[in-house]
PDB file of C-alpha atoms and ligand atoms in Angstrom:
ATOM      1  CA  MET A   1     -32.396 -29.756  49.347  1.00  0.00           C
ATOM      2  CA  ILE A   2     -34.630 -26.991  48.029  1.00  0.00           C
ATOM      3  CA  TRP A   3     -34.721 -23.933  50.255  1.00  0.00           C
ATOM      4  CA  ALA A   4     -38.184 -23.369  51.728  1.00  0.00           C
ATOM      5  CA  ASP A   5     -38.360 -19.912  50.288  1.00  0.00           C
ATOM      6  CA  ASP A   6     -40.488 -18.639  47.444  1.00  0.00           C
ATOM      7  CA  SER A   7     -37.697 -16.419  46.154  1.00  0.00           C
ATOM      8  CA  LEU A   8     -35.982 -19.427  44.593  1.00  0.00           C
ATOM      9  CA  ALA A   9     -34.713 -19.240  41.063  1.00  0.00           C
ATOM     10  CA  LEU A  10     -33.366 -22.173  39.115  1.00  0.00           C
ATOM     11  CA  ALA A  11     -29.936 -21.459  37.636  1.00  0.00           C
ATOM     12  CA  SER A  12     -28.925 -23.909  34.952  1.00  0.00           C
ATOM     13  CA  GLY A  13     -26.290 -26.390  35.960  1.00  0.00           C
ATOM     14  CA  VAL A  14     -25.619 -25.187  39.483  1.00  0.00           C
ATOM     15  CA  GLY A  15     -28.756 -26.149  41.399  1.00  0.00           C
ATOM     16  CA  TYR A  16     -31.079 -23.839  43.230  1.00  0.00           C
ATOM     17  CA  HIS A  17     -30.125 -20.264  43.984  1.00  0.00           C
ATOM     18  CA  LYS A  18     -31.813 -17.750  46.173  1.00  0.00           C
ATOM     19  CA  ALA A  19     -33.007 -14.307  45.197  1.00  0.00           C
ATOM     20  CA  MET A  20     -30.583 -11.789  43.713  1.00  0.00           C
ATOM     21  CA  THR A  21     -30.641  -9.965  47.038  1.00  0.00           C
ATOM     22  CA  ALA A  22     -29.230 -13.022  48.838  1.00  0.00           C
ATOM     23  CA  PRO A  23     -25.587 -12.349  49.731  1.00  0.00           C
ATOM     24  CA  ILE A  24     -22.393 -13.932  48.534  1.00  0.00           C
ATOM     25  CA  LEU A  25     -20.576 -15.337  51.562  1.00  0.00           C
ATOM     26  CA  VAL A  26     -16.798 -14.875  51.424  1.00  0.00           C
ATOM     27  CA  PHE A  27     -14.974 -17.000  54.026  1.00  0.00           C
ATOM     28  CA  ASP A  28     -11.399 -17.035  55.345  1.00  0.00           C
ATOM     29  CA  SER A  29      -9.586 -17.562  58.634  1.00  0.00           C
ATOM     30  CA  GLY A  30      -8.700 -13.865  58.751  1.00  0.00           C
ATOM     31  CA  VAL A  31      -8.267 -10.847  56.493  1.00  0.00           C
ATOM     32  CA  GLY A  32      -6.691 -12.738  53.564  1.00  0.00           C
ATOM     33  CA  GLY A  33     -10.000 -13.205  51.815  1.00  0.00           C
ATOM     34  CA  LEU A  34     -10.179  -9.431  51.409  1.00  0.00           C
ATOM     35  CA  SER A  35      -7.803  -9.840  48.445  1.00  0.00           C
ATOM     36  CA  VAL A  36     -10.464 -12.036  46.831  1.00  0.00           C
ATOM     37  CA  LEU A  37     -13.251  -9.694  47.912  1.00  0.00           C
ATOM     38  CA  ALA A  38     -11.458  -6.805  46.156  1.00  0.00           C
ATOM     39  CA  ALA A  39     -11.442  -8.761  42.871  1.00  0.00           C
ATOM     40  CA  LEU A  40     -15.113  -9.671  43.330  1.00  0.00           C
ATOM     41  CA  ARG A  41     -16.021  -6.059  43.985  1.00  0.00           C
ATOM     42  CA  ALA A  42     -14.049  -4.920  40.935  1.00  0.00           C
ATOM     43  CA  ALA A  43     -15.898  -7.370  38.647  1.00  0.00           C
ATOM     44  CA  LEU A  44     -19.317  -7.254  40.337  1.00  0.00           C
ATOM     45  CA  PRO A  45     -19.513  -4.002  42.287  1.00  0.00           C
ATOM     46  CA  GLY A  46     -23.188  -4.250  43.179  1.00  0.00           C
ATOM     47  CA  LEU A  47     -22.996  -7.719  44.723  1.00  0.00           C
ATOM     48  CA  PRO A  48     -24.349  -8.006  48.284  1.00  0.00           C
ATOM     49  CA  VAL A  49     -21.466  -9.461  50.303  1.00  0.00           C
ATOM     50  CA  VAL A  50     -20.964 -10.871  53.783  1.00  0.00           C
ATOM     51  CA  TYR A  51     -17.338 -11.465  54.717  1.00  0.00           C
ATOM     52  CA  ALA A  52     -16.771 -14.044  57.446  1.00  0.00           C
ATOM     53  CA  ALA A  53     -13.436 -14.569  59.192  1.00  0.00           C
ATOM     54  CA  ASP A  54     -12.822 -17.407  61.621  1.00  0.00           C
ATOM     55  CA  ASN A  55     -10.447 -15.404  63.761  1.00  0.00           C
ATOM     56  CA  ALA A  56     -11.139 -17.740  66.721  1.00  0.00           C
ATOM     57  CA  GLY A  57      -9.575 -20.509  64.616  1.00  0.00           C
ATOM     58  CA  PHE A  58      -6.839 -18.377  63.047  1.00  0.00           C
ATOM     59  CA  PRO A  59      -4.306 -19.335  61.748  1.00  0.00           C
ATOM     60  CA  TYR A  60      -5.411 -22.285  59.641  1.00  0.00           C
ATOM     61  CA  GLY A  61      -2.008 -22.822  58.057  1.00  0.00           C
ATOM     62  CA  THR A  62      -0.437 -24.349  61.174  1.00  0.00           C
ATOM     63  CA  LYS A  63      -3.418 -26.590  61.974  1.00  0.00           C
ATOM     64  CA  THR A  64      -4.048 -30.220  61.114  1.00  0.00           C
ATOM     65  CA  GLU A  65      -6.175 -31.247  58.147  1.00  0.00           C
ATOM     66  CA  LEU A  66      -8.844 -32.497  60.571  1.00  0.00           C
ATOM     67  CA  GLU A  67      -9.043 -29.201  62.434  1.00  0.00           C
ATOM     68  CA  VAL A  68      -9.252 -27.140  59.238  1.00  0.00           C
ATOM     69  CA  ALA A  69     -11.880 -29.397  57.649  1.00  0.00           C
ATOM     70  CA  THR A  70     -13.994 -29.506  60.813  1.00  0.00           C
ATOM     71  CA  ARG A  71     -13.967 -25.768  61.432  1.00  0.00           C
ATOM     72  CA  THR A  72     -14.559 -24.897  57.785  1.00  0.00           C
ATOM     73  CA  CYS A  73     -17.541 -27.216  57.323  1.00  0.00           C
ATOM     74  CA  ALA A  74     -19.115 -26.461  60.698  1.00  0.00           C
ATOM     75  CA  LEU A  75     -18.824 -22.699  60.268  1.00  0.00           C
ATOM     76  CA  LEU A  76     -20.007 -22.669  56.666  1.00  0.00           C
ATOM     77  CA  GLY A  77     -23.022 -24.711  57.793  1.00  0.00           C
ATOM     78  CA  ARG A  78     -23.789 -22.300  60.614  1.00  0.00           C
ATOM     79  CA  LEU A  79     -23.282 -19.236  58.422  1.00  0.00           C
ATOM     80  CA  SER A  80     -25.403 -20.699  55.629  1.00  0.00           C
ATOM     81  CA  GLU A  81     -28.317 -21.292  57.973  1.00  0.00           C
ATOM     82  CA  ARG A  82     -28.095 -17.762  59.246  1.00  0.00           C
ATOM     83  CA  LEU A  83     -27.397 -15.887  56.003  1.00  0.00           C
ATOM     84  CA  ARG A  84     -28.968 -18.081  53.297  1.00  0.00           C
ATOM     85  CA  PRO A  85     -26.191 -17.139  50.848  1.00  0.00           C
ATOM     86  CA  ARG A  86     -26.625 -17.415  47.113  1.00  0.00           C
ATOM     87  CA  LEU A  87     -23.072 -18.676  46.754  1.00  0.00           C
ATOM     88  CA  ILE A  88     -20.062 -19.253  49.006  1.00  0.00           C
ATOM     89  CA  VAL A  89     -16.482 -18.336  48.159  1.00  0.00           C
ATOM     90  CA  ILE A  90     -13.916 -20.101  50.336  1.00  0.00           C
ATOM     91  CA  ALA A  91     -11.347 -17.313  50.004  1.00  0.00           C
ATOM     92  CA  CYS A  92      -8.636 -19.358  51.660  1.00  0.00           C
ATOM     93  CA  ASN A  93      -6.241 -21.751  49.953  1.00  0.00           C
ATOM     94  CA  THR A  94      -5.709 -23.752  53.142  1.00  0.00           C
ATOM     95  CA  ALA A  95      -9.422 -24.373  53.712  1.00  0.00           C
ATOM     96  CA  SER A  96     -10.050 -24.962  49.998  1.00  0.00           C
ATOM     97  CA  THR A  97      -7.245 -27.450  49.362  1.00  0.00           C
ATOM     98  CA  ILE A  98      -8.251 -29.394  52.482  1.00  0.00           C
ATOM     99  CA  ALA A  99     -12.019 -29.014  52.799  1.00  0.00           C
ATOM    100  CA  LEU A 100     -13.589 -27.935  49.507  1.00  0.00           C
ATOM    101  CA  GLY A 101     -14.809 -31.460  48.727  1.00  0.00           C
ATOM    102  CA  HIS A 102     -16.176 -31.955  52.252  1.00  0.00           C
ATOM    103  CA  ALA A 103     -17.995 -28.606  52.240  1.00  0.00           C
ATOM    104  CA  ARG A 104     -19.546 -29.297  48.839  1.00  0.00           C
ATOM    105  CA  ALA A 105     -20.671 -32.710  50.074  1.00  0.00           C
ATOM    106  CA  VAL A 106     -22.581 -31.321  53.053  1.00  0.00           C
ATOM    107  CA  LEU A 107     -23.916 -27.947  51.852  1.00  0.00           C
ATOM    108  CA  ASP A 108     -26.513 -27.366  49.168  1.00  0.00           C
ATOM    109  CA  VAL A 109     -25.077 -24.018  48.130  1.00  0.00           C
ATOM    110  CA  PRO A 110     -22.702 -23.503  45.169  1.00  0.00           C
ATOM    111  CA  ILE A 111     -19.165 -23.178  46.543  1.00  0.00           C
ATOM    112  CA  VAL A 112     -16.189 -21.643  44.755  1.00  0.00           C
ATOM    113  CA  GLY A 113     -12.808 -22.549  46.194  1.00  0.00           C
ATOM    114  CA  THR A 114      -9.491 -20.745  46.025  1.00  0.00           C
ATOM    115  CA  VAL A 115      -6.695 -23.083  45.012  1.00  0.00           C
ATOM    116  CA  PRO A 116      -3.095 -22.278  44.021  1.00  0.00           C
ATOM    117  CA  ALA A 117      -2.914 -20.667  40.550  1.00  0.00           C
ATOM    118  CA  ILE A 118      -0.342 -23.178  39.285  1.00  0.00           C
ATOM    119  CA  LYS A 119      -1.798 -23.316  35.762  1.00  0.00           C
ATOM    120  CA  PRO A 120      -1.376 -19.585  34.978  1.00  0.00           C
ATOM    121  CA  ALA A 121       2.041 -19.635  36.656  1.00  0.00           C
ATOM    122  CA  ALA A 122       3.211 -22.502  34.424  1.00  0.00           C
ATOM    123  CA  GLU A 123       1.847 -20.650  31.370  1.00  0.00           C
ATOM    124  CA  ARG A 124       3.840 -17.567  32.327  1.00  0.00           C
ATOM    125  CA  SER A 125       7.147 -19.158  33.327  1.00  0.00           C
ATOM    126  CA  ARG A 126       9.996 -19.019  30.815  1.00  0.00           C
ATOM    127  CA  THR A 127      12.603 -20.714  33.009  1.00  0.00           C
ATOM    128  CA  ARG A 128      10.182 -23.567  33.923  1.00  0.00           C
ATOM    129  CA  VAL A 129      10.898 -23.054  37.618  1.00  0.00           C
ATOM    130  CA  ILE A 130       7.889 -21.862  39.566  1.00  0.00           C
ATOM    131  CA  GLY A 131       7.302 -21.378  43.265  1.00  0.00           C
ATOM    132  CA  VAL A 132       4.240 -22.043  45.404  1.00  0.00           C
ATOM    133  CA  LEU A 133       4.232 -19.718  48.400  1.00  0.00           C
ATOM    134  CA  GLY A 134       1.407 -20.687  50.749  1.00  0.00           C
ATOM    135  CA  THR A 135       0.795 -21.789  54.281  1.00  0.00           C
ATOM    136  CA  GLN A 136       2.542 -24.871  55.651  1.00  0.00           C
ATOM    137  CA  ALA A 137      -0.760 -26.769  55.460  1.00  0.00           C
ATOM    138  CA  THR A 138      -1.418 -25.770  51.843  1.00  0.00           C
ATOM    139  CA  VAL A 139       1.988 -26.611  50.423  1.00  0.00           C
ATOM    140  CA  ARG A 140       1.831 -30.190  51.753  1.00  0.00           C
ATOM    141  CA  GLN A 141      -1.588 -30.962  50.228  1.00  0.00           C
ATOM    142  CA  PRO A 142      -2.072 -33.686  47.587  1.00  0.00           C
ATOM    143  CA  TYR A 143      -4.253 -31.064  45.821  1.00  0.00           C
ATOM    144  CA  VAL A 144      -1.025 -29.159  45.064  1.00  0.00           C
ATOM    145  CA  ASP A 145       0.611 -32.378  43.803  1.00  0.00           C
ATOM    146  CA  ARG A 146      -2.337 -32.886  41.452  1.00  0.00           C
ATOM    147  CA  LEU A 147      -2.302 -29.297  40.127  1.00  0.00           C
ATOM    148  CA  SER A 148       1.469 -29.541  39.581  1.00  0.00           C
ATOM    149  CA  ALA A 149       1.195 -32.860  37.737  1.00  0.00           C
ATOM    150  CA  GLU A 150      -1.688 -31.654  35.583  1.00  0.00           C
ATOM    151  CA  PHE A 151      -0.563 -28.135  34.699  1.00  0.00           C
ATOM    152  CA  ALA A 152       3.166 -27.889  35.412  1.00  0.00           C
ATOM    153  CA  ALA A 153       4.518 -31.337  34.592  1.00  0.00           C
ATOM    154  CA  ASP A 154       7.496 -29.844  32.764  1.00  0.00           C
ATOM    155  CA  CYS A 155       8.279 -27.347  35.527  1.00  0.00           C
ATOM    156  CA  ARG A 156      10.274 -27.637  38.690  1.00  0.00           C
ATOM    157  CA  VAL A 157       7.766 -26.636  41.374  1.00  0.00           C
ATOM    158  CA  LEU A 158       9.364 -25.289  44.553  1.00  0.00           C
ATOM    159  CA  ARG A 159       7.173 -24.944  47.634  1.00  0.00           C
ATOM    160  CA  HIS A 160       7.505 -22.899  50.779  1.00  0.00           C
ATOM    161  CA  GLY A 161       5.071 -22.584  53.678  1.00  0.00           C
ATOM    162  CA  SER A 162       5.097 -19.312  55.605  1.00  0.00           C
ATOM    163  CA  ALA A 163       3.138 -18.557  58.757  1.00  0.00           C
ATOM    164  CA  ARG A 164       5.063 -15.286  59.139  1.00  0.00           C
ATOM    165  CA  LEU A 165       3.638 -13.698  55.964  1.00  0.00           C
ATOM    166  CA  VAL A 166       0.126 -14.450  57.221  1.00  0.00           C
ATOM    167  CA  GLU A 167       0.889 -12.662  60.500  1.00  0.00           C
ATOM    168  CA  LEU A 168       2.456  -9.724  58.636  1.00  0.00           C
ATOM    169  CA  ALA A 169      -0.617  -9.294  56.421  1.00  0.00           C
ATOM    170  CA  GLU A 170      -2.860  -9.266  59.502  1.00  0.00           C
ATOM    171  CA  ALA A 171      -0.566  -6.721  61.175  1.00  0.00           C
ATOM    172  CA  GLN A 172      -0.584  -4.449  58.115  1.00  0.00           C
ATOM    173  CA  LEU A 173      -4.382  -4.409  57.925  1.00  0.00           C
ATOM    174  CA  ALA A 174      -4.463  -3.618  61.636  1.00  0.00           C
ATOM    175  CA  GLY A 175      -2.422  -0.476  60.919  1.00  0.00           C
ATOM    176  CA  GLN A 176       1.173  -1.609  61.410  1.00  0.00           C
ATOM    177  CA  THR A 177       3.947  -0.939  58.906  1.00  0.00           C
ATOM    178  CA  VAL A 178       5.373  -3.915  57.017  1.00  0.00           C
ATOM    179  CA  THR A 179       8.533  -3.482  54.961  1.00  0.00           C
ATOM    180  CA  ALA A 180      10.273  -5.371  52.156  1.00  0.00           C
ATOM    181  CA  ALA A 181      12.897  -6.407  54.717  1.00  0.00           C
ATOM    182  CA  ASP A 182      10.152  -8.090  56.761  1.00  0.00           C
ATOM    183  CA  VAL A 183       9.002 -10.260  53.852  1.00  0.00           C
ATOM    184  CA  ALA A 184      12.433 -10.975  52.279  1.00  0.00           C
ATOM    185  CA  PRO A 185      13.270 -14.008  54.499  1.00  0.00           C
ATOM    186  CA  GLU A 186      10.029 -15.662  53.411  1.00  0.00           C
ATOM    187  CA  LEU A 187      10.877 -15.261  49.723  1.00  0.00           C
ATOM    188  CA  ALA A 188      14.318 -16.627  50.502  1.00  0.00           C
ATOM    189  CA  GLY A 189      12.546 -19.819  51.550  1.00  0.00           C
ATOM    190  CA  LEU A 190      11.947 -20.367  47.826  1.00  0.00           C
ATOM    191  CA  LEU A 191      14.968 -18.633  46.310  1.00  0.00           C
ATOM    192  CA  ASP A 192      17.459 -20.541  48.488  1.00  0.00           C
ATOM    193  CA  GLN A 193      16.196 -23.960  47.398  1.00  0.00           C
ATOM    194  CA  PRO A 194      18.051 -25.888  44.657  1.00  0.00           C
ATOM    195  CA  GLY A 195      16.874 -24.357  41.359  1.00  0.00           C
ATOM    196  CA  GLY A 196      15.745 -21.188  43.153  1.00  0.00           C
ATOM    197  CA  ASP A 197      18.219 -19.079  41.163  1.00  0.00           C
ATOM    198  CA  ARG A 198      16.096 -19.800  38.046  1.00  0.00           C
ATOM    199  CA  LEU A 199      12.754 -19.106  39.718  1.00  0.00           C
ATOM    200  CA  ASP A 200      10.777 -16.610  37.613  1.00  0.00           C
ATOM    201  CA  THR A 201       7.156 -17.016  38.785  1.00  0.00           C
ATOM    202  CA  VAL A 202       5.701 -17.325  42.258  1.00  0.00           C
ATOM    203  CA  VAL A 203       2.111 -18.360  42.935  1.00  0.00           C
ATOM    204  CA  LEU A 204       0.663 -16.440  45.872  1.00  0.00           C
ATOM    205  CA  ALA A 205      -1.046 -19.543  47.235  1.00  0.00           C
ATOM    206  CA  CYS A 206      -2.435 -17.895  50.347  1.00  0.00           C
ATOM    207  CA  THR A 207      -5.024 -15.147  50.106  1.00  0.00           C
ATOM    208  CA  HIS A 208      -3.184 -13.098  52.732  1.00  0.00           C
ATOM    209  CA  PHE A 209      -0.112 -12.704  50.522  1.00  0.00           C
ATOM    210  CA  PRO A 210      -1.488 -10.428  47.749  1.00  0.00           C
ATOM    211  CA  LEU A 211      -2.081  -7.908  50.546  1.00  0.00           C
ATOM    212  CA  LEU A 212       1.746  -7.728  50.758  1.00  0.00           C
ATOM    213  CA  LEU A 213       2.384  -7.693  47.003  1.00  0.00           C
ATOM    214  CA  LYS A 214       4.128  -4.306  47.068  1.00  0.00           C
ATOM    215  CA  GLN A 215       6.656  -5.459  49.662  1.00  0.00           C
ATOM    216  CA  LEU A 216       7.121  -8.865  48.015  1.00  0.00           C
ATOM    217  CA  ALA A 217       7.817  -7.205  44.653  1.00  0.00           C
ATOM    218  CA  GLN A 218      10.336  -4.861  46.305  1.00  0.00           C
ATOM    219  CA  ALA A 219      12.108  -7.776  47.986  1.00  0.00           C
ATOM    220  CA  ALA A 220      12.153  -9.958  44.854  1.00  0.00           C
ATOM    221  CA  PRO A 221      14.901 -10.203  42.231  1.00  0.00           C
ATOM    222  CA  PRO A 222      13.951  -8.370  39.010  1.00  0.00           C
ATOM    223  CA  GLN A 223      13.030 -11.471  36.972  1.00  0.00           C
ATOM    224  CA  LEU A 224      10.441 -12.634  39.500  1.00  0.00           C
ATOM    225  CA  GLY A 225       6.720 -12.186  38.857  1.00  0.00           C
ATOM    226  CA  PHE A 226       3.802 -13.055  41.120  1.00  0.00           C
ATOM    227  CA  VAL A 227       0.546 -14.772  40.207  1.00  0.00           C
ATOM    228  CA  ASP A 228      -2.622 -14.296  42.222  1.00  0.00           C
ATOM    229  CA  GLY A 229      -5.773 -16.233  41.386  1.00  0.00           C
ATOM    230  CA  ALA A 230      -8.307 -13.678  42.674  1.00  0.00           C
ATOM    231  CA  ALA A 231      -9.439 -12.378  39.274  1.00  0.00           C
ATOM    232  CA  GLY A 232     -10.049 -15.980  38.186  1.00  0.00           C
ATOM    233  CA  ILE A 233     -12.234 -16.528  41.280  1.00  0.00           C
ATOM    234  CA  ALA A 234     -14.295 -13.460  40.370  1.00  0.00           C
ATOM    235  CA  ARG A 235     -14.750 -14.786  36.809  1.00  0.00           C
ATOM    236  CA  ARG A 236     -15.878 -18.159  38.168  1.00  0.00           C
ATOM    237  CA  VAL A 237     -18.392 -16.480  40.499  1.00  0.00           C
ATOM    238  CA  ALA A 238     -19.755 -14.394  37.606  1.00  0.00           C
ATOM    239  CA  TYR A 239     -20.108 -17.533  35.486  1.00  0.00           C
ATOM    240  CA  LEU A 240     -22.003 -19.408  38.201  1.00  0.00           C
ATOM    241  CA  LEU A 241     -24.300 -16.481  38.987  1.00  0.00           C
ATOM    242  CA  GLY A 242     -25.231 -16.172  35.340  1.00  0.00           C
ATOM    243  CA  PRO A 243     -25.644 -13.163  33.029  1.00  0.00           C
ATOM    244  CA  GLY A 244     -28.806 -11.800  34.703  1.00  0.00           C
ATOM    245  CA  ALA A 245     -27.182 -11.599  38.117  1.00  0.00           C
ATOM    246  CA  VAL A 246     -23.971 -10.207  36.639  1.00  0.00           C
ATOM    247  CA  ALA A 247     -25.904  -7.418  34.895  1.00  0.00           C
ATOM    248  CA  ALA A 248     -27.756  -6.692  38.143  1.00  0.00           C
ATOM    249  CA  ALA A 249     -24.432  -6.553  40.034  1.00  0.00           C
ATOM    250  CA  GLN A 250     -23.007  -3.667  37.987  1.00  0.00           C
ATOM    251  CA  GLY A 251     -24.663  -0.994  40.111  1.00  0.00           C
ATOM    252  CA  GLU A 252     -23.527   0.635  43.323  1.00  0.00           C
ATOM    253  CA  ALA A 253     -22.301  -1.650  46.101  1.00  0.00           C
ATOM    254  CA  PRO A 254     -24.631  -2.152  49.028  1.00  0.00           C
ATOM    255  CA  PRO A 255     -22.793  -1.867  52.379  1.00  0.00           C
ATOM    256  CA  GLY A 256     -20.985  -5.118  53.156  1.00  0.00           C
ATOM    257  CA  ARG A 257     -20.993  -6.884  56.524  1.00  0.00           C
ATOM    258  CA  ALA A 258     -18.045  -8.507  58.272  1.00  0.00           C
ATOM    259  CA  ILE A 259     -18.590 -11.357  60.726  1.00  0.00           C
ATOM    260  CA  PHE A 260     -15.876 -12.643  63.061  1.00  0.00           C
ATOM    261  CA  THR A 261     -15.991 -15.702  65.290  1.00  0.00           C
ATOM    262  CA  ARG A 262     -14.461 -13.958  68.326  1.00  0.00           C
ATOM    263  CA  ALA A 263     -14.456 -10.379  69.649  1.00  0.00           C
ATOM    264  CA  ASP A 264     -10.935  -9.153  70.396  1.00  0.00           C
ATOM    265  CA  ASP A 265      -8.605  -6.168  70.091  1.00  0.00           C
ATOM    266  CA  HIS A 266      -7.360  -7.272  66.686  1.00  0.00           C
ATOM    267  CA  VAL A 267     -10.898  -7.081  65.256  1.00  0.00           C
ATOM    268  CA  ASP A 268     -11.249  -3.564  66.711  1.00  0.00           C
ATOM    269  CA  ALA A 269      -7.980  -2.591  65.019  1.00  0.00           C
ATOM    270  CA  LEU A 270      -9.207  -3.897  61.648  1.00  0.00           C
ATOM    271  CA  VAL A 271     -12.377  -1.809  61.447  1.00  0.00           C
ATOM    272  CA  SER A 272     -10.999   0.993  59.262  1.00  0.00           C
ATOM    273  CA  ALA A 273      -9.299  -1.455  56.854  1.00  0.00           C
ATOM    274  CA  LEU A 274     -12.573  -3.382  56.570  1.00  0.00           C
ATOM    275  CA  LYS A 275     -14.378  -0.158  55.657  1.00  0.00           C
ATOM    276  CA  ALA A 276     -11.848   0.454  52.893  1.00  0.00           C
ATOM    277  CA  PHE A 277     -12.971  -2.902  51.429  1.00  0.00           C
ATOM    278  CA  GLY A 278     -16.644  -1.862  51.631  1.00  0.00           C
ATOM    279  CA  LEU A 279     -17.405  -3.749  54.854  1.00  0.00           C
ATOM    280  CA  GLU A 280     -19.269  -1.121  56.813  1.00  0.00           C
ATOM    281  CA  SER A 281     -20.453  -3.155  59.799  1.00  0.00           C
ATOM    282  CA  THR A 282     -18.702  -5.699  62.000  1.00  0.00           C
ATOM    283  CA  GLU A 283     -20.450  -8.380  64.071  1.00  0.00           C
ATOM    284  CA  ILE A 284     -19.545 -11.453  66.062  1.00  0.00           C
ATOM    285  CA  LEU A 285     -21.088 -14.804  65.142  1.00  0.00           C
TER     286      LEU A 285
HETATM  287  N1  DGL B   1      -5.685 -16.982  54.034  1.00  0.00           N
HETATM  288  C1  DGL B   1      -5.455 -18.367  54.229  1.00  0.00           C
HETATM  289  C2  DGL B   1      -5.020 -19.059  52.952  1.00  0.00           C
HETATM  290  O1  DGL B   1      -5.309 -18.606  51.862  1.00  0.00           O
HETATM  291  C3  DGL B   1      -4.688 -18.896  55.392  1.00  0.00           C
HETATM  292  C4  DGL B   1      -4.130 -18.109  56.479  1.00  0.00           C
HETATM  293  C5  DGL B   1      -4.030 -18.880  57.775  1.00  0.00           C
HETATM  294  O2  DGL B   1      -5.003 -18.876  58.510  1.00  0.00           O
HETATM  295  O3  DGL B   1      -2.973 -19.526  58.030  1.00  0.00           O
HETATM  296  O4  DGL B   1      -4.405 -20.096  53.005  1.00  0.00           O
END
């Protein structure tokens, strides 16, 4: 489909884009996608951004594949009609590993997904034991099997799904204190598995988890490093936007907007954290 809008520009290889003023839509179930937004803002500070969180459907990690795929595609469709984004970033490993193909099939907007950074983790690992720390839904996906087979065939890949870390990241952004002791049992979910004593690299395969990197690093044994794919997402977005848009996005950031799918006390508690990520206004879809 070609948007009925005379501000169209043809970008080679990625279909039709809207004007440079059209926003980038960053989507997650909650605040996790802010870790991706921070990398986007660092690389492309002047990019107009709308951050959308499906807090009415949160958490995605304990839902079925059908529920995650349905919510993701339906909401991205609704948001695309309303916002006419230039590009969508699904800043959620759960939604991406389950629904990226479906969303690309139904939406005529370039979509960048966030999938576990198994390739860089395998490149970094010396012991050849790596961990994938994600949601329960992410760690059981065939997408993770495929990434492991393609990029980490000579590694032992341990997986652990944690709903608790997602809750802790939400609580921290809402102003509560989270300590290393709070996150330690979740890391133990990897370290206590057979081969866990040789684990040297953990993929943060949920966008909520980099928000707890300080505590995770404190709780981890000294040899353990963490890999987060957010900078790679920002590079992919820059590539798809093209050099003209990247040059135009080096200026000052316009105020970002946050959209939630349900009004509640948690959203009220997040407002100051959202402002720290450049999201000045908050609305309900
Ligand atoms: N931030 C999401 C991810 O990257 C999931 C959190 C959730 O809703 O369970 O997987």
